[in-house]
XYZ file of C-alpha atoms in Angstrom:
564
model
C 24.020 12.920 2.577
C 22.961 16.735 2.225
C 19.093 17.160 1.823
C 20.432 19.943 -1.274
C 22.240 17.181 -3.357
C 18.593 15.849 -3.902
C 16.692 18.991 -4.835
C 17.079 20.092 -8.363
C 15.042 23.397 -8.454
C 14.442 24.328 -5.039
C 12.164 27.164 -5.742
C 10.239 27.919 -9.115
C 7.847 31.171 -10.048
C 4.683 30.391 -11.681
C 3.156 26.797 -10.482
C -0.811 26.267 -9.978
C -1.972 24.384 -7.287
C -5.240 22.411 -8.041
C -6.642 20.906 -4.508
C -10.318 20.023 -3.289
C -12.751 22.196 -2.159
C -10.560 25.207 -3.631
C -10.071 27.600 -6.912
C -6.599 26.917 -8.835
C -3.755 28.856 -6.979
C -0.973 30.487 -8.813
C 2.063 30.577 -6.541
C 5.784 30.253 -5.994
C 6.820 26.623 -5.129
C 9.653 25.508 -2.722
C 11.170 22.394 -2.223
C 12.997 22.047 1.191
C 14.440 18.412 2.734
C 10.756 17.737 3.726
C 8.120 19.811 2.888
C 6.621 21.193 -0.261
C 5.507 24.911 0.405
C 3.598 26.567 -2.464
C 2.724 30.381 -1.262
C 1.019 33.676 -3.164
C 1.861 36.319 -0.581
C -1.823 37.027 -0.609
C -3.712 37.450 1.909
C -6.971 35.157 2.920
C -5.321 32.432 0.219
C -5.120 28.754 0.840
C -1.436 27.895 0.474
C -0.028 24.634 0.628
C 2.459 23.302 3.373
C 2.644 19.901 2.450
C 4.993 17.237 4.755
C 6.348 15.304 1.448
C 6.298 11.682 3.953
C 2.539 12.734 3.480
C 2.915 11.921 -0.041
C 2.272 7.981 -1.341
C 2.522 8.268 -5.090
C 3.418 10.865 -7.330
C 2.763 10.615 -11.510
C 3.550 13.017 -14.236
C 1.581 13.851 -17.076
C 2.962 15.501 -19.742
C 0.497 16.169 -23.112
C 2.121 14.565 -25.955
C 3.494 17.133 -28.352
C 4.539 19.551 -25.797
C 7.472 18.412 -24.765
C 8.490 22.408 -24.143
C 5.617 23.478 -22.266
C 6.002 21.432 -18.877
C 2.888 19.379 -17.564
C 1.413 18.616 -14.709
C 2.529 16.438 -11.444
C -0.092 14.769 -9.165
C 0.415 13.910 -5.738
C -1.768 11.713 -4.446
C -0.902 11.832 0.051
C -1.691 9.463 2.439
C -4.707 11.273 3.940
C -6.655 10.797 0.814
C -6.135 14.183 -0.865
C -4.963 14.364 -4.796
C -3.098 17.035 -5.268
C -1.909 18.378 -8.948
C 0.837 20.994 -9.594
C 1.450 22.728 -13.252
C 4.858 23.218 -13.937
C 5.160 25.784 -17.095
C 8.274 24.326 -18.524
C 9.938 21.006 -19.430
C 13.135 21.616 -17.627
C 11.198 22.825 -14.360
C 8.792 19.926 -14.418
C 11.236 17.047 -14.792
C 13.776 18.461 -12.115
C 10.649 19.338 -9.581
C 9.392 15.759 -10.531
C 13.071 13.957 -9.481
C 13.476 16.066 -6.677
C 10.071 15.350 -4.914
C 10.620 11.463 -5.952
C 13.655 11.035 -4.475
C 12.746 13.257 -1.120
C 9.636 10.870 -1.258
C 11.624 7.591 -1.102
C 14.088 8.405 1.304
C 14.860 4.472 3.175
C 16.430 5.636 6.194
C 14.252 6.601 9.155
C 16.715 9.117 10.730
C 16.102 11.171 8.123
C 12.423 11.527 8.584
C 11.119 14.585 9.645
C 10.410 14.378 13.659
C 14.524 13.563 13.754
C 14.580 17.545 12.738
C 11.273 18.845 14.280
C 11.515 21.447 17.052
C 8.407 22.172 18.943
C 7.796 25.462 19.249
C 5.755 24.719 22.787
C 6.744 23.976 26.321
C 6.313 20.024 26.909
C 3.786 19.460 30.014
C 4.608 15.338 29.404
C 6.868 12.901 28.122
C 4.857 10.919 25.922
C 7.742 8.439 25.265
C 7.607 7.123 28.445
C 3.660 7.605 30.068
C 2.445 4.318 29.698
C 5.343 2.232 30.743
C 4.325 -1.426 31.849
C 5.440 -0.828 35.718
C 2.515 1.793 35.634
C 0.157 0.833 33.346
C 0.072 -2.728 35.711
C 0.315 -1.318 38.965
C -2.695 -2.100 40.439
C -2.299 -5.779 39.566
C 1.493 -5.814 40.294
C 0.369 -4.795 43.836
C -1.324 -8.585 44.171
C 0.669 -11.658 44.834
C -0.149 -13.273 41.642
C 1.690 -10.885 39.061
C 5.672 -10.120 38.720
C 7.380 -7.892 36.539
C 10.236 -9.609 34.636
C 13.234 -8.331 32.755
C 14.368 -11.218 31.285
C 13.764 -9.235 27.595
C 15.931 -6.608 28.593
C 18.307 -6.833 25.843
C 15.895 -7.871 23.265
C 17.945 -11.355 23.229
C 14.761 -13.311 24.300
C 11.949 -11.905 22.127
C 13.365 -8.794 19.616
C 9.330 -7.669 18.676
C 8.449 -7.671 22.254
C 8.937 -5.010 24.785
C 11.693 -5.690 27.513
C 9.549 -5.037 30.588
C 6.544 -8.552 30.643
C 4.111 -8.545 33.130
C 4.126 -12.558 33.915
C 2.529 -15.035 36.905
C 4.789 -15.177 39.967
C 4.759 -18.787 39.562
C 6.529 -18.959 36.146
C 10.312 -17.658 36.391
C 12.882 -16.549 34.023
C 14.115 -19.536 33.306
C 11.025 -21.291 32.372
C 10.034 -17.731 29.968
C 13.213 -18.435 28.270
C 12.570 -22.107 27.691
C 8.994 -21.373 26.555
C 10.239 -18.929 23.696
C 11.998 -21.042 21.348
C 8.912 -22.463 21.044
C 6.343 -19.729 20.280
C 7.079 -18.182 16.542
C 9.434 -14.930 16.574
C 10.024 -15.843 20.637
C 6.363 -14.643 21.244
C 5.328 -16.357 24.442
C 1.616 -16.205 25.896
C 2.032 -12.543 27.897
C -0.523 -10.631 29.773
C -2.644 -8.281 27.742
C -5.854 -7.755 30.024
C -7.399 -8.169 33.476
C -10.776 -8.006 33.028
C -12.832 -6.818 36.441
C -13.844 -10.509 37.364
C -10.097 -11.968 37.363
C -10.167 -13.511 34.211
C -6.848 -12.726 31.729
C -6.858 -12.329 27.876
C -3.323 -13.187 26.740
C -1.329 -12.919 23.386
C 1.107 -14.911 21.765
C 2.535 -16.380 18.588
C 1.546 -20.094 17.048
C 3.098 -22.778 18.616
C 5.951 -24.165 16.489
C 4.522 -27.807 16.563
C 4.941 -28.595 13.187
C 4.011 -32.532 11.527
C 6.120 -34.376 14.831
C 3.808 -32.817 17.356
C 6.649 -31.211 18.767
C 5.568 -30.008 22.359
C 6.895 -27.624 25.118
C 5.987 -27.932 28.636
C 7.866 -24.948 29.673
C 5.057 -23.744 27.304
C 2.379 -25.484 28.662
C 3.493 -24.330 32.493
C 2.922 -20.886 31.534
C -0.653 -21.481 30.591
C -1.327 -24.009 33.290
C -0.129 -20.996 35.567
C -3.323 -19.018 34.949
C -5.700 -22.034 34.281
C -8.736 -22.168 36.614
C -9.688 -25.295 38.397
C -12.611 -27.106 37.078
C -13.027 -24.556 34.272
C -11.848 -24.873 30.756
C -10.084 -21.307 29.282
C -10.268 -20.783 25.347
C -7.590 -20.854 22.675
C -8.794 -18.521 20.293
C -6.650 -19.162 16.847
C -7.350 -16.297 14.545
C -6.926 -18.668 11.598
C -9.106 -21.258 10.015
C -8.472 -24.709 10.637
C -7.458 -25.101 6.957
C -4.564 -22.655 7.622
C -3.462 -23.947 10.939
C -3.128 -27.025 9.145
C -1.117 -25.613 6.616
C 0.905 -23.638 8.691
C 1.968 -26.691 10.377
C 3.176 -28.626 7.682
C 5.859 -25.271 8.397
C 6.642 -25.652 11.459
C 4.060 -23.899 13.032
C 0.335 -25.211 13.651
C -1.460 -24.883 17.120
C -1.429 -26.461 20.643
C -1.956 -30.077 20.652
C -4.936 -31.002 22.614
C -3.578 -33.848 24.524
C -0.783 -31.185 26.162
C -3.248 -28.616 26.853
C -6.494 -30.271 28.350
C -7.359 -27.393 30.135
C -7.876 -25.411 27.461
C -10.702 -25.284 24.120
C -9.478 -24.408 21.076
C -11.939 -22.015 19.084
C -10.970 -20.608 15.313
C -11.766 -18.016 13.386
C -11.375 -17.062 10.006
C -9.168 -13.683 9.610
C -6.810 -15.832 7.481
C -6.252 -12.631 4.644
C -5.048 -10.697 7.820
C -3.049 -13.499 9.571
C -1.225 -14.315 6.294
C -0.271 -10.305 5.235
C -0.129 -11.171 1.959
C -1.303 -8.155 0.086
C -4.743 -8.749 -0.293
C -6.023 -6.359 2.586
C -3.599 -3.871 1.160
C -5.500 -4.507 -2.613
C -9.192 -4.306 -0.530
C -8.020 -0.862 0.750
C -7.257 0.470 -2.697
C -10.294 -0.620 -4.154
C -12.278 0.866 -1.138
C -10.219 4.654 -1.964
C -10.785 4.286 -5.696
C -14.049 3.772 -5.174
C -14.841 6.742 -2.909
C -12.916 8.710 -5.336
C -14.992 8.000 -8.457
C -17.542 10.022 -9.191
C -18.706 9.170 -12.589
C -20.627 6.136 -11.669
C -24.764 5.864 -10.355
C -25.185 5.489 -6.739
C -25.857 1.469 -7.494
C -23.143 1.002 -8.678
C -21.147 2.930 -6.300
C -22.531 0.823 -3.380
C -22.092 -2.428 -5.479
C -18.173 -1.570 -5.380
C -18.333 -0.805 -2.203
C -19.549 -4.072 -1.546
C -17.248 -5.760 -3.710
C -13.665 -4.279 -1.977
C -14.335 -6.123 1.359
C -13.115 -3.470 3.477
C -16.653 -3.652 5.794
C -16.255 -7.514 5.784
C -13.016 -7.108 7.703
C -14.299 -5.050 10.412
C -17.167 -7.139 10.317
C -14.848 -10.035 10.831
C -12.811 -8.497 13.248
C -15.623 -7.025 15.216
C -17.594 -10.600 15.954
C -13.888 -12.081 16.823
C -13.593 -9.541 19.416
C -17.180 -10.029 20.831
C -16.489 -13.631 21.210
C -13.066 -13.264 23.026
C -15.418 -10.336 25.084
C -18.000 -13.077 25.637
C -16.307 -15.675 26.667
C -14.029 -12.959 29.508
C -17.121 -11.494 30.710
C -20.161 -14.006 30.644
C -18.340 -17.283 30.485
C -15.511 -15.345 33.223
C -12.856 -18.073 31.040
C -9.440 -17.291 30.458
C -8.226 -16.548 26.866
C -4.960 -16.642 24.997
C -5.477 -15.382 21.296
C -2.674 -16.288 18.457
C -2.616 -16.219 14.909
C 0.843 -17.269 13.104
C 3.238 -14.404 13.757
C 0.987 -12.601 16.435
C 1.561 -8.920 14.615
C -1.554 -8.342 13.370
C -4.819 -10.101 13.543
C -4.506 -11.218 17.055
C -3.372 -7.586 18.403
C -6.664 -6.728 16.199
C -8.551 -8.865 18.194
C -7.068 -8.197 22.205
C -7.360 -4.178 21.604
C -10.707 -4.004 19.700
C -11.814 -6.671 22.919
C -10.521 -4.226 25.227
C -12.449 -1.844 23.792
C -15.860 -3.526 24.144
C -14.796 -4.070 27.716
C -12.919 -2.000 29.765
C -14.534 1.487 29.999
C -11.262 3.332 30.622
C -10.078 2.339 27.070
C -12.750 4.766 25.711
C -11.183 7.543 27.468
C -8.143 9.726 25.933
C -5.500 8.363 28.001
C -7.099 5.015 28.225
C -6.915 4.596 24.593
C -3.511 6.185 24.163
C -2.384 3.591 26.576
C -3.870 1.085 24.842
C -2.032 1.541 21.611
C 0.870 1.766 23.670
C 0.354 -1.382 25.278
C -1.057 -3.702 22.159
C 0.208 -2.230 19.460
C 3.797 -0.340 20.121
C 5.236 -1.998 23.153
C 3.690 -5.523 21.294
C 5.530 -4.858 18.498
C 3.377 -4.346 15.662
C 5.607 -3.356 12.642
C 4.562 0.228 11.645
C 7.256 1.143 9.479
C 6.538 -2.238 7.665
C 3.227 -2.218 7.322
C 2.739 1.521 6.490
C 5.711 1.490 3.954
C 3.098 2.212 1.402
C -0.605 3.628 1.393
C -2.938 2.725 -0.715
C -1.911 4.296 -3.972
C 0.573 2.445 -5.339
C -0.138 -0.360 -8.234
C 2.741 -2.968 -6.898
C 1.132 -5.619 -4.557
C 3.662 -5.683 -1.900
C 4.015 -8.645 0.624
C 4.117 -7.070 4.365
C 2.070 -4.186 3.516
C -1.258 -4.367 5.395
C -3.524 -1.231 6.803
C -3.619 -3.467 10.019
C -3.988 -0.392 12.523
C -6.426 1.703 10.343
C -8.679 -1.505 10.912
C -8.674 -0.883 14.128
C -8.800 2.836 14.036
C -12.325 2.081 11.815
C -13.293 -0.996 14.585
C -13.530 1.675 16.914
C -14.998 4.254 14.570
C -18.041 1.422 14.351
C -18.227 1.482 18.322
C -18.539 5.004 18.142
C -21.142 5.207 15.821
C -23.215 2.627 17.892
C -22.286 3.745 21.213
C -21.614 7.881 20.553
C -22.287 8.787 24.340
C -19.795 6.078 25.746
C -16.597 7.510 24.410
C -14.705 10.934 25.831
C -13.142 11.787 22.657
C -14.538 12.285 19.184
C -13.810 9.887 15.690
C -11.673 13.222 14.788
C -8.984 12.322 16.998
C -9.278 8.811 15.365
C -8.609 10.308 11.954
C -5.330 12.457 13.651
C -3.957 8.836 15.125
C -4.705 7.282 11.811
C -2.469 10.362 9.938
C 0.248 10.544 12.062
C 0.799 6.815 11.832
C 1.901 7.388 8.243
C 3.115 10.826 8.455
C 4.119 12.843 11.041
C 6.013 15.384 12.761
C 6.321 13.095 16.159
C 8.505 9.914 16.921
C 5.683 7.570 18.284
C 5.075 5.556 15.394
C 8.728 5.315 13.873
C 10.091 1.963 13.443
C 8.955 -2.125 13.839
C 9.416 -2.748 17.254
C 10.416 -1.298 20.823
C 14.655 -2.144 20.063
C 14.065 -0.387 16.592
C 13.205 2.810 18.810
C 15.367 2.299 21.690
C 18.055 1.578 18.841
C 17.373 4.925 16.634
C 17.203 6.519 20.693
C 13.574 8.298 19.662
C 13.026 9.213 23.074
C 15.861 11.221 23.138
C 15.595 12.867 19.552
C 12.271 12.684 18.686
C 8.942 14.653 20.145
C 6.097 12.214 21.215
C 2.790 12.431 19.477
C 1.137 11.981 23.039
C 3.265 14.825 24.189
C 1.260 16.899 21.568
C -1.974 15.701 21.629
C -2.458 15.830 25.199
C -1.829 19.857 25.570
C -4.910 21.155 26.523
C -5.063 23.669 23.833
C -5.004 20.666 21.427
C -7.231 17.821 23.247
C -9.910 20.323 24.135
C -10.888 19.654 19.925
C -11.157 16.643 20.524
C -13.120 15.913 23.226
C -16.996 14.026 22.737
C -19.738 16.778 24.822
C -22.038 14.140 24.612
C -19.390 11.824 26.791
C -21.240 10.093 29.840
C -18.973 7.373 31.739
C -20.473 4.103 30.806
C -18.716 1.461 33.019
C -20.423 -1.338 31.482
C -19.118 -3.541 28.236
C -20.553 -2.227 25.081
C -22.097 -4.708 23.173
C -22.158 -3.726 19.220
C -24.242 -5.029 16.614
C -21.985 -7.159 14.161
C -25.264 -6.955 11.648
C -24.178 -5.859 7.846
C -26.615 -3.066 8.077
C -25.161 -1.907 11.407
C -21.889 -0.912 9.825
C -21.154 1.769 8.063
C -18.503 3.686 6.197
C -16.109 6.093 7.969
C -17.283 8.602 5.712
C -15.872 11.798 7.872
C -12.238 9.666 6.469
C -12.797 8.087 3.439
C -14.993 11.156 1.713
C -13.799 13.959 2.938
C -12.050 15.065 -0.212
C -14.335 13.918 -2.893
C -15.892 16.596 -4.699
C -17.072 17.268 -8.185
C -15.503 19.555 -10.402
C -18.289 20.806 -11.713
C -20.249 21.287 -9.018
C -22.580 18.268 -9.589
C -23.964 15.550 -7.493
C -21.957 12.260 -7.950
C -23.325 8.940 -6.948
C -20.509 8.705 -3.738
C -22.288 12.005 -2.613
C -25.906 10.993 -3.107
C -24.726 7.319 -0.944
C -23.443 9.635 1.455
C -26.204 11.794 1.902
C -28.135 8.382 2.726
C -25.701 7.075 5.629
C -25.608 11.410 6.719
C -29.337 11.180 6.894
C -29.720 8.040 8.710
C -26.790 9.197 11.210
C -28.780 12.680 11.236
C -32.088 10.120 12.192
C -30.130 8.470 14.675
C -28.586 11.241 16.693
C -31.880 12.853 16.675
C -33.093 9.750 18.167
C -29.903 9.980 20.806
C -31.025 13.424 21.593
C -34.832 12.828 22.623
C -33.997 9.754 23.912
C -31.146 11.900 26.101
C -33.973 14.411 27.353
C -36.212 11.412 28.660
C -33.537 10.444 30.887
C -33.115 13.771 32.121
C -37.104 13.781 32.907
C -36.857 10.738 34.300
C -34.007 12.235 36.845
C -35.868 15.444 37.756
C -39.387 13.149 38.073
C -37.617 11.034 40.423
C -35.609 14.056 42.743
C -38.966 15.648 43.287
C -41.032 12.055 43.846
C -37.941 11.947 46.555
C -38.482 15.500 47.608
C -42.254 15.205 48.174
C -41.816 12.090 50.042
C -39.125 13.860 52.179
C -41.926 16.668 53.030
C -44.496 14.124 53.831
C -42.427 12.497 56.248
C -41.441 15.896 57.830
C -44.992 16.898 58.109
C -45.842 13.461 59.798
């Protein structure tokens, strides 16, 4: 298929460009395979170079009894913007209207964008292949408890997981083999985490127990492999006990206690995310329209807020992770987290834990390894998931802003802990776009075969690749950054969490120049920030004091001595 069967009118004279935060633009519009370029040859002129993946819905609006004077097309993209284009004729409008619908909607991957883009730099890294397992684990594959195993080589064992595991030396391939048949999708309990005082945080899938109690003890080795003697590790089930129970009328369910004594089961209610059903997806849409509206009072602006959810989830996710943290660090207890299909809510839970723990996940490359590690190489479904944004009316099953959660859990972190991470909530918001849209490979398809499969290493350029030039990182780095090798423990309160307003605002304006009520409730969480940073600052300066107080206490003493 040629890119040019699908383009009607390629190029057209005469289209305005309305976008935020700039005057109308009257331009020349052109429509190539996968961009939409609007320029006015003028100098000092915002022009529009638009990636048309960026795009999630696109309407027409046409006054009625004008059926010869064109209308107007609005794009609303995937990083929140709402574009609108005026097309001065009917023909012109209806062909540029097909021809950015159908480029829109394109179904096959390889003919995406980063299958055609070209860097115009000199690569310093391969991003496809920094974080392999072999590295990443290196320090702990140098002990005699840990093994790398390729058993998942071809994808025959486990097709979402990677097909390098990091597994106990005492469990072989055999017994890994057994075990998956009985773990949903093949999903056995793998390594995720070593935390510093030698306790594990695993993943898996639900057990496929279902109403005959069905059990596995090739299963049951594999946990018994990193139980601790005399010490009970947790089974954190991201579902209630209401949905465990219905899940295993299924099939499914969770670990019967009589075949896993060592272990505690513990649930937890992130049901809407375990079950993918559309709901998140509907919270998210009602969190954008209400950001966008600005004919409401601040009230009611905050009531809606309220009432789309979106803060309960990282709320909910947040307090998960803190008790999977607590019971790693303080109770120093094993933990293997599962929901039903393991894609979402428990790789949630393991990275935002990882997070709260491990300092090096704070860092640039710690955190790029980290999605890596629990998100790509798991096998969460990005091409899935992100099929659709957030404005499109059809309630589609499978469709879930699971990694934006995340991207937001760590936002919250941030906010709460601003010296303790090396980059800044910008880079967040560049992860966050280029999982949707993008000129890079990284975040193409479900699932580690899907990439190996479409050979993206090969034919693709790595995000990481791009965002770890120094000319491009340097943006992005925190100057308030001070190594903090300690856990960070966040406050789960309501009132501690707040809206990711440098994301979710940053293209709501007013046309005519007024106020609106999201603007006045954003001035409130700016000012409180603004509070709270000044706060950071003096409290900053105290410390330093307290440094230079202490060098010359230490330097007087040294003189005293010396005169003695």
């Amino acid at each position: 298929m040629e890119f040019a069967e699908l383009i009607t009118t390629p190029k057209l004279d005469g289209v305005i460009l309305h976008s935020p935060f700039h005057e109308p633009i009257d331009g020349t519009l052109c429509i190539t395979g996968h961009h939409l370029i609007l320029s006015t040859r003028k100098e000092n002129v915002q022009e529009l170079w638009l990636l048309i993946q960026a795009i999630d819905s696109i309407e027409k609006k046409q006054p009625p009894g004008s059926s010869q004077n064109g209308g107007t097309i609005v794009l609303k993209c995937k990083d929140f913007r709402q574009l609108q284009l005026d097309i001065p004729t009917s023909y012109d409008f209806h062909n540029v209207y097909t021809s950015i619908e159908r480029l829109s909607n394109l179904d096959r991957a390889e003919l995406s964008y980063p299958f055609f883009y070209r860097p115009m730099y000199p690569l310093l890294e391969d991003g496809h292949t920094l974080f392999r397992p072999e590295t990443e684990f290196a320090k702990l594959l140098a002990t005699d408890q840990w093994r790398i195993s390729h058993v998942n080589r071809n994808y025959s064992v486990c097709k979402s997981y990677s097909s390098v595991w990091i597994v106990h030396k005492s469990v072989d391939d055999n017994t890994l083999m057994a075990a998956a048949s009985y773990r949903e999708g093949g999903r056995i309990p793998l390594l995720s985490y070593r935390h510093d005082n030698g306790t594990v945080l695993l993943r898996s899938s639900q057990p496929l127990v279902g109403n005959s109690g069905k059990r596995s003890r090739p299963d049951e080795k594999i946990l018994d492999a990193v139980a601790v003697k005399d010490k009970k590790g947790f089974i954190f089930d991201t579902r209630s006990t209401g949905l465990a129970g219905h899940c295993k009328g299924k099939g499914g369910g969770t670990e019967p206690d009589m075949h896993y004594a060592q272990w505690q089961k513990i649930h937890k209610n992130l049901d809407k995310l375990v079950k993918c059903d559309g709901s998140v997806q509907d919270h998210f849409s009602k969190l954008i329209e209400a950001c966008h509206d600005t004919s409401i009072s601040t009230d009611k602006w905050l009531q809606r807020l309220e009432n789309c959810h979106w803060l309960t989830h990282i709320q909910s996710v947040l307090s998960a992770a803190c008790l999977v943290a607590q019971c790693l660090d303080k109770d120093e207890s094993n933990v293997l987290v599962h929901g039903s299909s393991g894609l979402d809510a428990t790789l949630l839970v393991t990275s935002v834990t990882q997070v709260v723990l491990n300092p090096d996940c704070r860092t640039v490359r710690g955190l790029q390894a980290l999605i890596e590690r629990e998100w790509l190489q798991a096998g969460h479904p990005f091409q899935l998931r992100n099929a659709r944004f957030c404005y499109s009316n059809a309630k589609a099953k499978n469709q879930q802003p699971t990694f934006l959660l995340f991207l937001d859990c760590i936002h919250q972190l941030h906010y709460q802990f601003p010296y303790s991470f090396e980059f800044t909530t910008q880079m967040l918001i560049l992860i966050f776009e280029n999982s949707y849209f993008s000129n890079f490979g990284t975040f193409i398809g479900n699932n580690e075969q899907e990439r190996q499969e479409m050979r993206l290493a090969e034919t693709t350029t790595s995000f990481w690749s791009y965002l770890n030039r120094p000319d491009v990182i340097t943006n992005f780095l925190n100057p308030m950054y001070e190594p903090n090798k300690a856990a960070i423990w966040p406050s789960i309160a309501p009132v501690s969490l707040v809206l990711w307003r440098e994301l979710y605002l940053r293209w709501v304006i007013d046309p005519k120049h007024q106020r609106t009520a999201a603007q006045k409730a954003d001035d409130l969480i700016q000012n409180d920030k603004n509070l709270r940073t000044k706060a950071i600052r003096m409290r900053k300066q105290l410390m330093d004091l307290q440094k230079e107080l202490q060098t010359l206490t230490a330097d007087s003493e040294c003189e005293i001595l010396h005169e003695s």
